[in-house]
Short mmCIF file of C-alpha atoms in Angstrom, two decimals:
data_model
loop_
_atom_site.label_atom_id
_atom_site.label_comp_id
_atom_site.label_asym_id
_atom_site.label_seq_id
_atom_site.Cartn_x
_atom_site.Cartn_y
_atom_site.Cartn_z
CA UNK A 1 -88.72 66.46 130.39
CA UNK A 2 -87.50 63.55 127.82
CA UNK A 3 -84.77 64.84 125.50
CA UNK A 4 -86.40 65.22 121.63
CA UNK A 5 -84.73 61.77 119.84
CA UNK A 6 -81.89 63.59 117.21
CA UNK A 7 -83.41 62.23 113.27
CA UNK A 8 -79.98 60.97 112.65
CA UNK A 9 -78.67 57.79 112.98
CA UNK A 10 -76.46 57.38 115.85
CA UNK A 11 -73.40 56.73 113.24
CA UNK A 12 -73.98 59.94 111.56
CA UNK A 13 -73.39 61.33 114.59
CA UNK A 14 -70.16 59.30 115.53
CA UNK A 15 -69.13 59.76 112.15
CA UNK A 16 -69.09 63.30 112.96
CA UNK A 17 -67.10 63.04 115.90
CA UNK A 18 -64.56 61.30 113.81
CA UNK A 19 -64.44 63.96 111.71
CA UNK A 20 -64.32 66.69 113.71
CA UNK A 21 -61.79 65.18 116.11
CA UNK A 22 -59.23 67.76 114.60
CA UNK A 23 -61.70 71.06 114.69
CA UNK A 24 -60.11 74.18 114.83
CA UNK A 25 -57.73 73.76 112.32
CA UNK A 26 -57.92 74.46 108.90
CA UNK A 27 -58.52 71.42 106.84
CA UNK A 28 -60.45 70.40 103.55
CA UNK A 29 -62.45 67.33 104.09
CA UNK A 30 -63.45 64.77 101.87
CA UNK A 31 -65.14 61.21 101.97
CA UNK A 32 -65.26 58.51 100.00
CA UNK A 33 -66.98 55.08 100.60
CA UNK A 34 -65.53 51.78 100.19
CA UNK A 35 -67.40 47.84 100.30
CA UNK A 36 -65.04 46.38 102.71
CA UNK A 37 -62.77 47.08 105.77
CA UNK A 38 -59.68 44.96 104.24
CA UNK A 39 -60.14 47.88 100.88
CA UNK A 40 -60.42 50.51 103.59
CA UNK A 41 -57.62 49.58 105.96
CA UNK A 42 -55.67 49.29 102.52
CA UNK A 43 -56.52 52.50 101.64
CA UNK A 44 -55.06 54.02 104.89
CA UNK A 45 -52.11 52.18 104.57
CA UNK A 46 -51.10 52.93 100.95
CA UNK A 47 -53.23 56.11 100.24
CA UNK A 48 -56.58 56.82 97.58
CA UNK A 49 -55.98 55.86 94.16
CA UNK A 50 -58.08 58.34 92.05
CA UNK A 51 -58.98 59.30 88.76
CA UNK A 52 -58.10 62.98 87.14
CA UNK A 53 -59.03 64.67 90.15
CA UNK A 54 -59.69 63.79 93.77
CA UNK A 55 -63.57 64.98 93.45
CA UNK A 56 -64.61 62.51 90.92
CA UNK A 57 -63.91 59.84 93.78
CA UNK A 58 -65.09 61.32 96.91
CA UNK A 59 -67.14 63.98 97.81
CA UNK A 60 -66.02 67.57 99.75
CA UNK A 61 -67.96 68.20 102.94
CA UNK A 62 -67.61 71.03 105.70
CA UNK A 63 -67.82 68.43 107.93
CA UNK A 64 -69.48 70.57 110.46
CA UNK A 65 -72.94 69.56 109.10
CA UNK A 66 -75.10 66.61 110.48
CA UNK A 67 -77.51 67.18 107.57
CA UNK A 68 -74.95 67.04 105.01
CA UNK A 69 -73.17 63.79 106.10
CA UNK A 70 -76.39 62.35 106.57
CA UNK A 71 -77.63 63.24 103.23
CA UNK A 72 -73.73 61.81 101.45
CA UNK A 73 -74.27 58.54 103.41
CA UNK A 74 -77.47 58.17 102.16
CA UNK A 75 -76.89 58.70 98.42
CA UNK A 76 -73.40 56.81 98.97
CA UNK A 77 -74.57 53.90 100.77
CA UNK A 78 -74.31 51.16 98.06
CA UNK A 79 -71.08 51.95 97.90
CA UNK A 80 -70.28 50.78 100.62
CA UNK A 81 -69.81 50.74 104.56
CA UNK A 82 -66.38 52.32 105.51
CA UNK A 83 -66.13 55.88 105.00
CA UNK A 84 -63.02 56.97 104.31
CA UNK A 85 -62.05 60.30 106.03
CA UNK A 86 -59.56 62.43 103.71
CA UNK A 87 -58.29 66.18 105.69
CA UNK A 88 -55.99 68.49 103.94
CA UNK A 89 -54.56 71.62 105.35
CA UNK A 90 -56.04 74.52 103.49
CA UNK A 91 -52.96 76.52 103.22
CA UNK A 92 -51.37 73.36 101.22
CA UNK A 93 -54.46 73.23 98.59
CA UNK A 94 -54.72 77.13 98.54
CA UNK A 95 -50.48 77.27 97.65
CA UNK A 96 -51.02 74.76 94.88
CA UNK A 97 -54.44 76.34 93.29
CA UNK A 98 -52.13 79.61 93.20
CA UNK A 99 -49.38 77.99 91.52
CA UNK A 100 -51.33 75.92 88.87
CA UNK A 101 -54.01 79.17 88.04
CA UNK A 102 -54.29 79.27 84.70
CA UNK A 103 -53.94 76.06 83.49
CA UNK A 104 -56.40 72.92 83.44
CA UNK A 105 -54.90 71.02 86.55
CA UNK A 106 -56.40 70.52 90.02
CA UNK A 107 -54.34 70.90 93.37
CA UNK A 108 -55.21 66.72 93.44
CA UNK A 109 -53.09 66.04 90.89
CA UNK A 110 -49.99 67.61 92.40
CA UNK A 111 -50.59 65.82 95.61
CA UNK A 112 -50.64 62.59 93.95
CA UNK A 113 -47.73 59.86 95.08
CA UNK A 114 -46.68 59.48 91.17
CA UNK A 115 -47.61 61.31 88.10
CA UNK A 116 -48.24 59.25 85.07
CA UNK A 117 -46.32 58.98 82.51
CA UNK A 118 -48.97 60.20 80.23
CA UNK A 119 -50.71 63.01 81.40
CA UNK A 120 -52.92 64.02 77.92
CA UNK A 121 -55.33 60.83 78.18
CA UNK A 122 -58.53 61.38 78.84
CA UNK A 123 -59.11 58.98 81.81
CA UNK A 124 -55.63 59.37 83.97
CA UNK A 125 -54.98 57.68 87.62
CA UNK A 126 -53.08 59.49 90.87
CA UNK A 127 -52.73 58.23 94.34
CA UNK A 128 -53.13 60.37 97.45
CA UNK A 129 -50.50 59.62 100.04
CA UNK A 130 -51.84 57.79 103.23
CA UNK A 131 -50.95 60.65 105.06
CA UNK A 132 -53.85 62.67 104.28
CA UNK A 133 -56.21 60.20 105.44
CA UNK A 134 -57.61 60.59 108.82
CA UNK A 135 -58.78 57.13 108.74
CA UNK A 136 -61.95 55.18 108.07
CA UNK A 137 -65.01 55.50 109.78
CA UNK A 138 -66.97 51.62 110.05
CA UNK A 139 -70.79 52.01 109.89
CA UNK A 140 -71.54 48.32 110.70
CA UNK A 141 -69.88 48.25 114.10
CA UNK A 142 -70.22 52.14 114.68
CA UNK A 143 -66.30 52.38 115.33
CA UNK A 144 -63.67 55.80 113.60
CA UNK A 145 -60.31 53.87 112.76
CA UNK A 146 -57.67 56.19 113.22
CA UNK A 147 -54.86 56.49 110.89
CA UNK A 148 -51.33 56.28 113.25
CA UNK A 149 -49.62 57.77 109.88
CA UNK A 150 -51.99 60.80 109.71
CA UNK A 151 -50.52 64.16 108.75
CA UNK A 152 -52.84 66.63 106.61
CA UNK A 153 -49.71 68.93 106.18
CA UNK A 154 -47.84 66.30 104.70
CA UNK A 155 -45.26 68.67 102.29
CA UNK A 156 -42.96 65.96 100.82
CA UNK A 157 -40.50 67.28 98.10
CA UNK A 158 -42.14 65.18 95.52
CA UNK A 159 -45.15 67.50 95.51
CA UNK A 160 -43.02 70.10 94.01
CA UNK A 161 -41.34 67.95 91.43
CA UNK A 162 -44.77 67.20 90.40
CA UNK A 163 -45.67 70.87 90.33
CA UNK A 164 -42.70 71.57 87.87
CA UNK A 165 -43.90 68.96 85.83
CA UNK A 166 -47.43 69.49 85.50
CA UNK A 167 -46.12 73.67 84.62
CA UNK A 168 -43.72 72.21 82.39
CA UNK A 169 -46.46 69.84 80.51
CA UNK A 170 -48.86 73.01 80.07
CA UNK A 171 -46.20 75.50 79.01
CA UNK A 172 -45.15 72.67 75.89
CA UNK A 173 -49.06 71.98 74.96
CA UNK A 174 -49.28 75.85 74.93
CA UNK A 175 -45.86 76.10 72.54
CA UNK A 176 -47.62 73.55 69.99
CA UNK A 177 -50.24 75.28 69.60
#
């Protein structure tokens, strides 16, 4: 009896090995594709620059689902291929969305490795430390390059400074108005 032939490619399917190398913990995972290794391997070294929020540059999957990273590699294919793999621990992104309820700021922006120094234009730029991403996944030679720097419950102090300032921004916008 022949095995039925899987309708994915076989990097779909190493891509979700990558993925899922950490399974069992709680993480939120994201993907974004890049045009060339030397962007991606920059990208794991100095982190995801982004703009407003961290969805606008890369997609959220489960992760879990051949059908869905199949479909995001399709649609994201001229963009490039290396995937880059982003995991963040839930508890992290569900502690920030608490704190910053009620205003118009996303748990990215906290997490970013500087604020800037203007935070009411419309188009604004963060950076995602390096240590949320697991690595970058190369379609052409099939190959998941692992970041040695990876931590997805990277907690550095600066997140919280960034907190207070994003509260502090919202409570003087709402004082003006």
């Amino acid at each position: 009896m022949k095995n039925k032939p899987s309708r994915f490619s076989e990097d779909i399917h190493l891509l979700y090995n990558f993925i899922n190398m950490n399974a069992g913990e709680d993480l939120s995972t994201f993907i974004h594709c890049t045009p060339s290794e030397k962007s991606a391997k920059l990208i794991m070294e100095e982190g995801l620059i982004f703009e407003n929020y961290l969805t606008h540059t890369s997609d959220y999957v489960s992760g879990t689902d051949l059908v869905e990273l199949n479909y995001f590699r399709l649609i994201r294919r001229s963009y490039g291929d290396y995937t880059i793999v982003i995991q963040i621990d839930d508890k992290l992104i569900q502690y920030l969305n608490r704190k910053i309820r009620n205003t118009p700021f996303h748990f990215s922006e906290v997490l970013s490795k500087r604020l800037p120094d203007n935070l009411n234009k419309e188009s604004t730029l963060y950076q995602l430390p390096e240590q949320f991403i697991l690595g970058y996944f190369d379609h052409i030679h099939n190959r998941g390059i692992k970041n040695p720097r990876f931590d997805p419950y990277y907690h550095p102090s600066f997140f919280e400074k960034n907190l207070q300032k994003l509260l502090n921004y919202h409570t003087n916008q709402n004082s003006h108005e």
